[in-house]
Short mmCIF file of C-alpha atoms in Angstrom, two decimals:
data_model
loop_
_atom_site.label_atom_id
_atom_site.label_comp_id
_atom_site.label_asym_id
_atom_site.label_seq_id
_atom_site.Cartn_x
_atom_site.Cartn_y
_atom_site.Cartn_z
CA UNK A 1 0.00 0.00 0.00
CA UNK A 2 3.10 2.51 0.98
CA UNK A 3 4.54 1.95 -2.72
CA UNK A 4 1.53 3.25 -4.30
CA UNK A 5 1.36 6.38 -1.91
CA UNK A 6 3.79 7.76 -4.23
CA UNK A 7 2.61 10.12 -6.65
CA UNK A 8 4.71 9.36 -9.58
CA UNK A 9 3.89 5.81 -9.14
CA UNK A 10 0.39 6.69 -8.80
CA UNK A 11 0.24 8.41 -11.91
CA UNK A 12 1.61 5.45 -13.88
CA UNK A 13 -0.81 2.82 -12.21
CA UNK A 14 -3.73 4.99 -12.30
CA UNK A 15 -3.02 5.23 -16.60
CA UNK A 16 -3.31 1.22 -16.60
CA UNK A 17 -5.98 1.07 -14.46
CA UNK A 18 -9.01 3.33 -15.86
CA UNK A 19 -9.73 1.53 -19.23
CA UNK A 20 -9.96 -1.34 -16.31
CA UNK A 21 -12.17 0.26 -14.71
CA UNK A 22 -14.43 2.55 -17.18
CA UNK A 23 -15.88 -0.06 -19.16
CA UNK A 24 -16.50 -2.72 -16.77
CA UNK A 25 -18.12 0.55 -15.04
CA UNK A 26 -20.26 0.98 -18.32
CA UNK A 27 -21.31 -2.58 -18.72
CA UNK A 28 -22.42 -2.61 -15.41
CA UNK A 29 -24.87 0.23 -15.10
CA UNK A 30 -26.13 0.16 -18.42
CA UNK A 31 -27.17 -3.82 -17.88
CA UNK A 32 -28.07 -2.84 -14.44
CA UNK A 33 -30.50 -0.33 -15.81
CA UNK A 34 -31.83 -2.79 -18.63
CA UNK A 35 -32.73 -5.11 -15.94
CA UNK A 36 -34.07 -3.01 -13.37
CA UNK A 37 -36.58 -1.38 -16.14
CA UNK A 38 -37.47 -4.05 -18.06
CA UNK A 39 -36.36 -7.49 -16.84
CA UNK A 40 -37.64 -7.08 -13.32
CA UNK A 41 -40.94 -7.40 -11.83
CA UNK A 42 -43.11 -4.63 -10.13
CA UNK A 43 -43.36 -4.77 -6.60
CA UNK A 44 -47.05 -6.14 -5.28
CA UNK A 45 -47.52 -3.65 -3.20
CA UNK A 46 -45.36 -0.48 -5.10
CA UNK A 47 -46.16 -1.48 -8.26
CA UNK A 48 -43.50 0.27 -11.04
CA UNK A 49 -42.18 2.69 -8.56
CA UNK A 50 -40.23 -0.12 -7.22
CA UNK A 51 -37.60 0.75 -9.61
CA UNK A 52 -36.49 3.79 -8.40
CA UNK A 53 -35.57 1.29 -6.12
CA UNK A 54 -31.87 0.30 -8.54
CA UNK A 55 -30.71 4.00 -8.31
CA UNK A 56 -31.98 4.68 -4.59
CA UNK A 57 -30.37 2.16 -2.47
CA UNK A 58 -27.04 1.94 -4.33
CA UNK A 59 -26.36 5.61 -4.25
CA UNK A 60 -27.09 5.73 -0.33
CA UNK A 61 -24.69 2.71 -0.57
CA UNK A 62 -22.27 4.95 -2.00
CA UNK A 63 -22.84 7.74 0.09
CA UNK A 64 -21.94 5.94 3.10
CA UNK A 65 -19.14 3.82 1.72
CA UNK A 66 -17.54 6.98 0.70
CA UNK A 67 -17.83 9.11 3.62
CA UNK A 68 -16.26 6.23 6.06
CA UNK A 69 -13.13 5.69 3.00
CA UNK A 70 -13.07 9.80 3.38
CA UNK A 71 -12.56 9.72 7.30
CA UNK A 72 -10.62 6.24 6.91
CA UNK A 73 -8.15 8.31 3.97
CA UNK A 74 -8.10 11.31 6.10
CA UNK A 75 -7.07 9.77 9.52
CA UNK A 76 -4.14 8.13 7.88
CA UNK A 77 -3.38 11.37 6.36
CA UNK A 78 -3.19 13.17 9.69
CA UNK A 79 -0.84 10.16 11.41
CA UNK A 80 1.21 9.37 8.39
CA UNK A 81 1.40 12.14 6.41
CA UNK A 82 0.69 10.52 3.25
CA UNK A 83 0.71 12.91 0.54
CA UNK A 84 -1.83 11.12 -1.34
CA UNK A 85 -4.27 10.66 1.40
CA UNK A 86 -5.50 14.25 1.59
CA UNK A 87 -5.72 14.15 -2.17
CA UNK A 88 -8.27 11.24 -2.21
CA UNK A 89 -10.42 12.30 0.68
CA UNK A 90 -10.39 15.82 -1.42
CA UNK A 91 -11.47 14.03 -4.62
CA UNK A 92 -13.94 11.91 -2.70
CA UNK A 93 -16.02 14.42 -1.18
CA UNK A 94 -18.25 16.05 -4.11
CA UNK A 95 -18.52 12.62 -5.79
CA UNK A 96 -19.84 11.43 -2.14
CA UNK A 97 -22.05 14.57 -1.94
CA UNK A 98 -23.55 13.90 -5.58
CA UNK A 99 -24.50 10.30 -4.51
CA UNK A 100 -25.74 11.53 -0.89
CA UNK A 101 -28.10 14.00 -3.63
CA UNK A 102 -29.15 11.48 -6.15
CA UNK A 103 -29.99 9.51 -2.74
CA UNK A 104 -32.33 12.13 -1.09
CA UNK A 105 -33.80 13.28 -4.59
CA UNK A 106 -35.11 9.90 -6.06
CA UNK A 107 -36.12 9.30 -2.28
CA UNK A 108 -38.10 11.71 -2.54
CA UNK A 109 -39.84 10.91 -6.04
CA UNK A 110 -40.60 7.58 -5.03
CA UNK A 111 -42.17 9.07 -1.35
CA UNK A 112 -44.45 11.44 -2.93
CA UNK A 113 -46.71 8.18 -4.88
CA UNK A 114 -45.71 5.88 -2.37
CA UNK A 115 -45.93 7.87 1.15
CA UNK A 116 -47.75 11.03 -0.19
CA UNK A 117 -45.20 13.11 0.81
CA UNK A 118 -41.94 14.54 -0.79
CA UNK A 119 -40.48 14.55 2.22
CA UNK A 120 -41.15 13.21 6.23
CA UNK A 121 -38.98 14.05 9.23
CA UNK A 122 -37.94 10.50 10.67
CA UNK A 123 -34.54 9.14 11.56
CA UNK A 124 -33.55 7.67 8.46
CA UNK A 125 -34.09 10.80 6.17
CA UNK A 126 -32.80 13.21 8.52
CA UNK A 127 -29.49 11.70 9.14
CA UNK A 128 -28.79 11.39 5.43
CA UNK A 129 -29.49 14.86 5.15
CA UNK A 130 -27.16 15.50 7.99
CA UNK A 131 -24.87 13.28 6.05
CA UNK A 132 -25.26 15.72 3.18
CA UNK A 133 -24.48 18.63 5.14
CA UNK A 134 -21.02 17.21 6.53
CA UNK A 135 -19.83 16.62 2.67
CA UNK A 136 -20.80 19.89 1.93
CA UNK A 137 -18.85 21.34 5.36
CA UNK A 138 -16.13 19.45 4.45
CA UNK A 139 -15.77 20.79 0.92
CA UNK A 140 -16.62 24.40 2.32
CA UNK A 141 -13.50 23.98 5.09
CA UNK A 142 -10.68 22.97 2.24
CA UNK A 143 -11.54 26.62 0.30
CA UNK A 144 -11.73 28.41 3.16
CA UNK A 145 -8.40 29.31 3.86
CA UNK A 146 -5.91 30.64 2.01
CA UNK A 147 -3.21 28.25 3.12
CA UNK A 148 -4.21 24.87 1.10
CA UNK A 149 -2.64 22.48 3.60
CA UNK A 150 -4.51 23.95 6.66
CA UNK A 151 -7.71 23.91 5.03
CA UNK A 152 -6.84 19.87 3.91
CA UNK A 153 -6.14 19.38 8.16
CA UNK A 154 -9.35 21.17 9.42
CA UNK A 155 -11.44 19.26 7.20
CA UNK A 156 -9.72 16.11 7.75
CA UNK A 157 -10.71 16.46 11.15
CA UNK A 158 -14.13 17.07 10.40
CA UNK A 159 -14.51 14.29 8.31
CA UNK A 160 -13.06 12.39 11.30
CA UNK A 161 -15.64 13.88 13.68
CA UNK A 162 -18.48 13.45 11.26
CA UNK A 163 -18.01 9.80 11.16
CA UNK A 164 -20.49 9.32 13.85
CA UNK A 165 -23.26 9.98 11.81
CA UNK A 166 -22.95 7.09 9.74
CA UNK A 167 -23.52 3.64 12.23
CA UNK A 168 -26.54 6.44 12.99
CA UNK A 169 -27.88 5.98 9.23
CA UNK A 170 -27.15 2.63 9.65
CA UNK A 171 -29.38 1.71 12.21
CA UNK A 172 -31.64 4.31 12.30
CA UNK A 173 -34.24 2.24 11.09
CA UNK A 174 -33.64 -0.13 13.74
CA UNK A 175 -33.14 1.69 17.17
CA UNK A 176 -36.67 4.12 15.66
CA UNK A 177 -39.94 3.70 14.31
CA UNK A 178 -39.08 5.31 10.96
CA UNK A 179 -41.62 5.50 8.10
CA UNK A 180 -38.26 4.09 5.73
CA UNK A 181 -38.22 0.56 5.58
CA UNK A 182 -35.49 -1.59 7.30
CA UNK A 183 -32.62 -3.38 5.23
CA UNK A 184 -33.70 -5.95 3.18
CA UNK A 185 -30.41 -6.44 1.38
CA UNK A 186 -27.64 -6.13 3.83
CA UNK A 187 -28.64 -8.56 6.81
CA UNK A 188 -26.71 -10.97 8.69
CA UNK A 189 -29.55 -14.00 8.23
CA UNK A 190 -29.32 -12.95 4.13
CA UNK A 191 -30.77 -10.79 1.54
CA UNK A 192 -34.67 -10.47 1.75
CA UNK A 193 -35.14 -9.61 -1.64
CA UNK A 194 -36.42 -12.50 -4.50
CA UNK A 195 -33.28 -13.01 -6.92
CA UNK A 196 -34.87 -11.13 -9.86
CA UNK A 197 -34.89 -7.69 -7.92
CA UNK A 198 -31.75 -9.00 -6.40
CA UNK A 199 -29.62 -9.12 -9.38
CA UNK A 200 -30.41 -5.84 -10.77
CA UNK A 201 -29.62 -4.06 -7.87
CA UNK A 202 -26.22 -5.68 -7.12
CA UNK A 203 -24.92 -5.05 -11.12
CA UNK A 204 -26.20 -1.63 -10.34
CA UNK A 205 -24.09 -1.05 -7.07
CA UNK A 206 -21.03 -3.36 -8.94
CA UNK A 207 -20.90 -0.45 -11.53
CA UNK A 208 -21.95 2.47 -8.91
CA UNK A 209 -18.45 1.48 -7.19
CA UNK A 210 -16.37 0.93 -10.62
CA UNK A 211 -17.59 4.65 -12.05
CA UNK A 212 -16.68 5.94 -8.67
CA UNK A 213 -13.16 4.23 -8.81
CA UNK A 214 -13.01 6.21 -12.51
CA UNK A 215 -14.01 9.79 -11.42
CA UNK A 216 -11.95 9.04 -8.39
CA UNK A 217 -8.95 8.46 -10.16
CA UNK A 218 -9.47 10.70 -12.55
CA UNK A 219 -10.36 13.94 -9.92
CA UNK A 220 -7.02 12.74 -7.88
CA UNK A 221 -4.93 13.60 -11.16
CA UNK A 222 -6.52 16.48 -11.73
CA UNK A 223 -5.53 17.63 -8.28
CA UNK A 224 -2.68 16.47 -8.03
CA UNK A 225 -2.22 18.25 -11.64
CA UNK A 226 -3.48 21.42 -10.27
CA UNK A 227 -1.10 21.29 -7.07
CA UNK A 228 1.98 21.11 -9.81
CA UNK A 229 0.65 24.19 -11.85
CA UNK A 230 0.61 26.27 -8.66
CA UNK A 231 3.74 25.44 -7.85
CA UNK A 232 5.26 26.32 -11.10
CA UNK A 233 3.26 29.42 -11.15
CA UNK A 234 4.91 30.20 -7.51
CA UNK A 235 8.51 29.14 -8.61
CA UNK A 236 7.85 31.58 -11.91
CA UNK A 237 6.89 34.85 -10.20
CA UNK A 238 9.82 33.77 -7.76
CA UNK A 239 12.54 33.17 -10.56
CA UNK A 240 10.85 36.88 -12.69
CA UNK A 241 11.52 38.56 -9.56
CA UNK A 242 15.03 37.34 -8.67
CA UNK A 243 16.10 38.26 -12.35
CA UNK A 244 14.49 41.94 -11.85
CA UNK A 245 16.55 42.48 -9.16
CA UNK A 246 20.22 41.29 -10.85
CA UNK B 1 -5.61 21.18 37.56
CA UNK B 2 -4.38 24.23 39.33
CA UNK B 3 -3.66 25.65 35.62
CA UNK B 4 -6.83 24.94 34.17
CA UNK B 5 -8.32 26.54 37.17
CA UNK B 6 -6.35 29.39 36.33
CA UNK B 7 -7.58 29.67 32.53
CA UNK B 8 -11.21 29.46 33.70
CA UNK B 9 -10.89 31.95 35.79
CA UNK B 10 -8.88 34.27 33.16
CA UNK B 11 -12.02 33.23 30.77
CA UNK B 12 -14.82 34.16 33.04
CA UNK B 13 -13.04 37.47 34.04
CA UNK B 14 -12.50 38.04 30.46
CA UNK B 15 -16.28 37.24 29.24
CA UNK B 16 -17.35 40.17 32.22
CA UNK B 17 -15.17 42.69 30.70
CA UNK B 18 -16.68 42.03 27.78
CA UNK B 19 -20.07 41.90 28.82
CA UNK B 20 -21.18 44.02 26.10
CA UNK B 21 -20.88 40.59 23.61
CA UNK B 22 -23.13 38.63 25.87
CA UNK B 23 -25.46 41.14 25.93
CA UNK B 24 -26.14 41.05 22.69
CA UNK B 25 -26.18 37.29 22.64
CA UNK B 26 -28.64 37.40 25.31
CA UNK B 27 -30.75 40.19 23.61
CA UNK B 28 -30.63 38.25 20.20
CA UNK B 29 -32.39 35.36 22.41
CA UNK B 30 -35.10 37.47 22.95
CA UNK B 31 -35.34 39.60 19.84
CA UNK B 32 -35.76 36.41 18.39
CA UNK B 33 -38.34 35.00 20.75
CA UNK B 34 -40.31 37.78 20.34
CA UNK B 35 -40.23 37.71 16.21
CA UNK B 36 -42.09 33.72 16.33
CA UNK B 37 -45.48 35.20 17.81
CA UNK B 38 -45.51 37.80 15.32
CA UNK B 39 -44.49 35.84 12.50
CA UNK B 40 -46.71 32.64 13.40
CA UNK B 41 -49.73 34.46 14.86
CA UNK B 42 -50.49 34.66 18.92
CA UNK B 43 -52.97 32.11 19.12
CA UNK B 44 -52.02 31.14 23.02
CA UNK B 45 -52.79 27.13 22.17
CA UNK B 46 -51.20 27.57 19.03
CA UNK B 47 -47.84 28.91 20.57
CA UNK B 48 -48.23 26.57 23.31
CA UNK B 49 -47.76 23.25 21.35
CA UNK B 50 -44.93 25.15 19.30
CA UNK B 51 -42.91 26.79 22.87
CA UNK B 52 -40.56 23.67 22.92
CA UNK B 53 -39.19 23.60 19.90
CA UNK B 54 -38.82 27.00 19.47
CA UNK B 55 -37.31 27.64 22.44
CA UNK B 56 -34.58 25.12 21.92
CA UNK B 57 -34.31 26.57 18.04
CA UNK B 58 -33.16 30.34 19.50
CA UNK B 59 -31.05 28.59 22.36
CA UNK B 60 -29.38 27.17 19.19
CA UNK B 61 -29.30 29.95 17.15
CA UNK B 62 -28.13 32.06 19.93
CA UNK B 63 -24.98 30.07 20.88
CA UNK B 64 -24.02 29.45 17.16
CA UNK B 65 -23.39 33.60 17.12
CA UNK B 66 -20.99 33.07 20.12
CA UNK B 67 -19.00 30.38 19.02
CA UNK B 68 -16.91 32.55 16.64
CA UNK B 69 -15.64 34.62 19.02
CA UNK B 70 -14.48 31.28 21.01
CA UNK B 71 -10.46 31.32 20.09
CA UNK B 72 -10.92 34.29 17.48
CA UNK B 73 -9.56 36.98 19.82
CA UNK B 74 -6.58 34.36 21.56
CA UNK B 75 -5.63 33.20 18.38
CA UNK B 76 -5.32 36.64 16.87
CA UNK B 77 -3.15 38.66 20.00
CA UNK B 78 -0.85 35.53 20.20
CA UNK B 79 -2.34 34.18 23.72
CA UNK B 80 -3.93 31.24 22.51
CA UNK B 81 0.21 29.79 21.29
CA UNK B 82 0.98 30.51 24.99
CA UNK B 83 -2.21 28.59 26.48
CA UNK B 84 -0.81 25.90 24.34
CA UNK B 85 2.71 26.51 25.65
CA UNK B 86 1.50 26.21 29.21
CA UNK B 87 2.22 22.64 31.32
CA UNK B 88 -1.24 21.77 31.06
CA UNK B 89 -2.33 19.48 28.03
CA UNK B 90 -4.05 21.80 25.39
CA UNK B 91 -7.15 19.43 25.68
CA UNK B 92 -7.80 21.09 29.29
CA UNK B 93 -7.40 24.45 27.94
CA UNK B 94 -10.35 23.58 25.71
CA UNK B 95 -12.34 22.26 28.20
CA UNK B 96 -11.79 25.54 30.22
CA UNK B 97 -12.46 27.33 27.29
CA UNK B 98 -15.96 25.57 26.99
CA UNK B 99 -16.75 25.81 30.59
CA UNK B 100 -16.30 29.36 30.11
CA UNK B 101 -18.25 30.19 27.39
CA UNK B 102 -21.04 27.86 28.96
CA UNK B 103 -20.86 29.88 32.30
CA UNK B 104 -20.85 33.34 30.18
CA UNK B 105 -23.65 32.14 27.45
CA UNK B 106 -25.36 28.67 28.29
CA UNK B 107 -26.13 30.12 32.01
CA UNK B 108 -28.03 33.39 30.82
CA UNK B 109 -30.20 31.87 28.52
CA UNK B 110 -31.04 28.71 30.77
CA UNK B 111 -32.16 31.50 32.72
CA UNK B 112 -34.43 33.00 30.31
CA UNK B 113 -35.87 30.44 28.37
CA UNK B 114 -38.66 29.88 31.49
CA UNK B 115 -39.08 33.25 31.40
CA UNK B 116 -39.89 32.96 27.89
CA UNK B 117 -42.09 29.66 28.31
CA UNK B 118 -44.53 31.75 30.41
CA UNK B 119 -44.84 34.61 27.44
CA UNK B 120 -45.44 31.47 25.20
CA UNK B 121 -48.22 30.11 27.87
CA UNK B 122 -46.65 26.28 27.63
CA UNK B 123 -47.89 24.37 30.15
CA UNK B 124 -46.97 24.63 33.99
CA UNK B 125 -45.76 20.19 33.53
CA UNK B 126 -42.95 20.78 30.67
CA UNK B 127 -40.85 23.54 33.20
CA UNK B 128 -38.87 21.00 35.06
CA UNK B 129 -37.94 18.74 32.37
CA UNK B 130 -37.43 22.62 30.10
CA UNK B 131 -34.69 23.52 32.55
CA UNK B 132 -33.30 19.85 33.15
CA UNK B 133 -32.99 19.39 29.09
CA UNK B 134 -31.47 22.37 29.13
CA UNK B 135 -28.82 21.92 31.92
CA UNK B 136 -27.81 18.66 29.80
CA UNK B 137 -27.95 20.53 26.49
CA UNK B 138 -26.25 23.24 26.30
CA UNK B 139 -22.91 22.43 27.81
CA UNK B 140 -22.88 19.85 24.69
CA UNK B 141 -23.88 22.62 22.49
CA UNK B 142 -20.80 24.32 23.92
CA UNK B 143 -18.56 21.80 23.93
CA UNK B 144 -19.32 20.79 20.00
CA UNK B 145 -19.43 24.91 19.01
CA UNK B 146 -15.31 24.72 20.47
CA UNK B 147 -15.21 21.86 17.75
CA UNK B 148 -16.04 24.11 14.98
CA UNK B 149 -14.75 27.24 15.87
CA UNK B 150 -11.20 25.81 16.16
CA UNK B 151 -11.53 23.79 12.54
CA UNK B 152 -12.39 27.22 11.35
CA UNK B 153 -9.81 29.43 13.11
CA UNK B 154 -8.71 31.90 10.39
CA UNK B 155 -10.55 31.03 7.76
CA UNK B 156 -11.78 33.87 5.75
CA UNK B 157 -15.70 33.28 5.99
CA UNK B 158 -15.74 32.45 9.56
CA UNK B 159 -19.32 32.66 11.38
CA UNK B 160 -21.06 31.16 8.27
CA UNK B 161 -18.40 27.88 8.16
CA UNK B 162 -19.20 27.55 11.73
CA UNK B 163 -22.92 26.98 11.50
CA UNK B 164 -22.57 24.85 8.76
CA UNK B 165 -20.22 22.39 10.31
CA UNK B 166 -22.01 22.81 14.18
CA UNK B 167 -25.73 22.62 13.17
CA UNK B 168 -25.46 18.87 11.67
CA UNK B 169 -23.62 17.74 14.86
CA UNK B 170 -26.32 19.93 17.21
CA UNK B 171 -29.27 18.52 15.64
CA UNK B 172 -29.38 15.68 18.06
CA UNK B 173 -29.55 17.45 20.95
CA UNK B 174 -32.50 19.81 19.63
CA UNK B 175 -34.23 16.89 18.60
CA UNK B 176 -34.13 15.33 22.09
CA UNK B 177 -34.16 18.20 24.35
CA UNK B 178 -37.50 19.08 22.08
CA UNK B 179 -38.84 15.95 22.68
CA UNK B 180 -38.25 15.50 26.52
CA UNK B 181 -40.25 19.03 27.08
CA UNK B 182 -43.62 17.59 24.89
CA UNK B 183 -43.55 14.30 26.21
CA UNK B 184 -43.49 15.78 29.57
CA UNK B 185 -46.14 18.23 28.81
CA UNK B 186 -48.18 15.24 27.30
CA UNK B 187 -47.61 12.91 30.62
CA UNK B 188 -45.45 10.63 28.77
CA UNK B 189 -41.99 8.95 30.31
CA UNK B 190 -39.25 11.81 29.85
CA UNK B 191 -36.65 9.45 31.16
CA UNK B 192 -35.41 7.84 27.73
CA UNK B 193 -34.64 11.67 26.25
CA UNK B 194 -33.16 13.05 29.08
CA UNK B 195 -30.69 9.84 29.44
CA UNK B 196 -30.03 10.78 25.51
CA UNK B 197 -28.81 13.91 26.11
CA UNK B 198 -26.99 13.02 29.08
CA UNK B 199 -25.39 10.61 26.56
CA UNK B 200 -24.72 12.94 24.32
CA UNK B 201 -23.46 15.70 26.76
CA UNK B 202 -20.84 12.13 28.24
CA UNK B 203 -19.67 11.31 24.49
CA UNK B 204 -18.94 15.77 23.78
CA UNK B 205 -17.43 15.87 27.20
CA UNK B 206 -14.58 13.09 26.01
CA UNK B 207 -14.36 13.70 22.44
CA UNK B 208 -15.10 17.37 21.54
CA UNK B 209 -11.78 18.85 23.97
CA UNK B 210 -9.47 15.61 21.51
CA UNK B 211 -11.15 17.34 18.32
CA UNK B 212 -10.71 20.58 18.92
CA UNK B 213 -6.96 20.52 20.28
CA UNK B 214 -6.19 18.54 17.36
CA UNK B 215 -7.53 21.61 15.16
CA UNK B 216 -6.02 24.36 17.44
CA UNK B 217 -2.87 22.24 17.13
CA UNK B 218 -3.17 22.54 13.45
CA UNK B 219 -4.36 26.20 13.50
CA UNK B 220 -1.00 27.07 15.06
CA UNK B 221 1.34 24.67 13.18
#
């Protein structure tokens, strides 16, 4: 793991690895979507809107899975000093955010047929929405200062701090009476769900995780890109004013 | 010990001199208790069923205006490197720090918000279990607002930041301390909220002052 905490190395790895990763990514949700639309059956009791179902639960999926890597990337970053770790847990957050989004907005399509409401205060719903305020506070902390590293330590923190929000999602529809429904998917005595709904929804959360792996990659280049042009730009006014002087 | 002793009393004497910042905390409590009847309409039975939450809602907003000030003025005159210089561990200079600014701003409006019950006519049952949910509230309200206000210690948009990273970690204790006042003004059991916040209050006490040193830490690297 150390070896690949190098940038340069990074860089090289991270060119092999997105074809990889991009089409298997492709495959994936397109199927996914084929067979959540049209090779599934409707729900007895939901009917159709059951398939809001294949882009619901895998994005909340994602939205947890990513927060925890964030505070998980940005722990290590604070003990070890990696200079890669800030750099993911950077890239992570709006790509978490987004998913936290698509979460709470086809949520809320499916509640206003199925509950009659767009949106209902329980446990569940609130704490993803809390959830989508600490991405967005995290993002908020890195721009606002005008030192880069202390705004990557402050939110690290954060996200380290924030990461007891997300055994609360977890459970929430456990330890309340919440109008969500409890996991059907992700249960110790096995999935609840009949194998044709099953399917669909796993090749959709398969190729949720591979496109995030992509933009991933691809955002931590672009950072780390971005981090290089500064310096330059620094070194440049630097070496311009050195030569006014002579 | 003797040290943090020492910094609370520097804080408290500090947060007198500067009384005039409380005061406006404490008048922003009640501008903004007064703006909910007039906004909402004074219908007494109305305002009655609502008093709970929105007292706990201004407590809230209140203390999120004080929390910027926490370090601001230490970090900015240099005292806040020598606090961390002292032999005490900087985690006790937070926690002094928090006591303080509960003593200066958690104490005055635990004080009014009775006072404030009665203009909202809730009933005479939900006072105890009012002041008790607030006794256990807001020294976690505290104690998280020194979390944020250190992560956001010269940043350039300071008091905004703040609420934005304190409000999602508050929430729980509004929600609770909310509903330990109506189940006590309904004759339910108040017992399972109250040990909630307590919980909450036990879990700020040990990890807030670790947060927040860690940021101060950074802030002064």
């Amino acid at each position: 793991m150390k070896k690949y905490a190098n940038p340069a190395r990074f860089n090289r790895l991270a060119t092999k690895l997105i074809p990889w990763l991009a089409w298997p990514a492709g495959l994936c949700i397109s199927l996914g979507i084929f067979l959540g639309l049209f090779n599934s059956p409707p729900d007895y009791q939901q009917g159709e809107t059951v398939r809001i179902m294949y882009i619901h639960v895998p994005s909340a999926w994602m939205a947890l899975f990513i927060y925890t890597t964030m505070s998980i990337a940005c722990a290590s970053g604070l003990v070890w000093k990696h200079p890669l770790a800030h750099i993911s847990a950077r890239a992570a957050a709006p790509i978490g955010a987004c998913f936290t989004f698509l979460c709470l907005l086809t949520g809320s399509l499916w509640g206003k047929p199925m509950w009659g409401a767009w949106w209902v205060w329980d446990a569940r719903l609130t704490s993803v929405l809390i959830l989508f305020f600490l991405y967005l506070g995290f993002i908020a902390l890195h721009h606002a200062f005008d030192d880069p590293a202390r705004g990557e330590r402050s939110a690290a923190v954060l996200a380290i701090v924030g990461i007891i929000n997300v055994p609360i999602i977890k459970f929430s529809v456990d330890w309340w009476n919440t109008l969500h429904q409890p996991a059907s998917v992700l249960k110790l005595s096995g999935p609840e769900i009949h194998s044709t709904m099953l399917y669909p929804l796993l090749i959709m959360a398969t190729g949720f995780m591979l496109y995030f792996s992509v933009i991933l990659i691809l955002r931590m280049r672009t950072l780390m890109l971005e981090r290089r042009i500064r310096i330059m730009r620094i070194n440049n006014i630097y070496q311009t004013a050195t030569t006014e002087k002579n | 010990m003797r040290v943090s002793i020492l910094i609370l009393q520097r804080e408290v004497r500090l947060a007198f001199n500067q009384l005039g910042d409380n005061a406006m905390i404490v008048l922003f409590f009640i501008l903004a208790a007064i703006l909910f009847p007039l906004g909402v309409g004074p219908e007494p039975k109305f305002l009655a069923d609502l008093a709970p939450g929105i007292l706990w809602v201004i407590a809230l907003l209140a203390s999120l205006l004080s929390f910027e000030k926490l370090f601001a003025s230490d970090f900015e005159d240099g005292s806040l490197e020598q606090l961390a210089l002292t032999s005490a561990p900087l985690e006790i200079v937070v926690l002094a720090k928090a006591a303080a600014h509960w003593l200066t701003t958690g104490i005055p409006i635990m004080i009014l918000t009775p006072l404030i019950a009665v203009f909202y006519q809730m009933p005479l049952s939900g006072f105890h279990i009012l002041l008790v949910s607030m006794v256990l509230g807001t020294p976690t309200m505290s104690l998280i607002g020194t979390v944020g206000a250190a992560l956001t210690l010269g940043s350039k948009r300071g008091n905004v930041l703040i609420s934005l990273l304190v409000v999602p970690l508050i929430i729980p204790v509004l929600i609770f301390g909310t509903a330990a006042i109506e189940a006590a003004i309904n004759d339910y059991p108040t017992t399972q909220h109250l040990m909630l916040l307590a919980a909450f209050f036990l879990i700020a006490l040990v990890f807030s002052p670790i947060a927040t040193a860690s940021a101060l830490r950074h802030a002064l690297e």
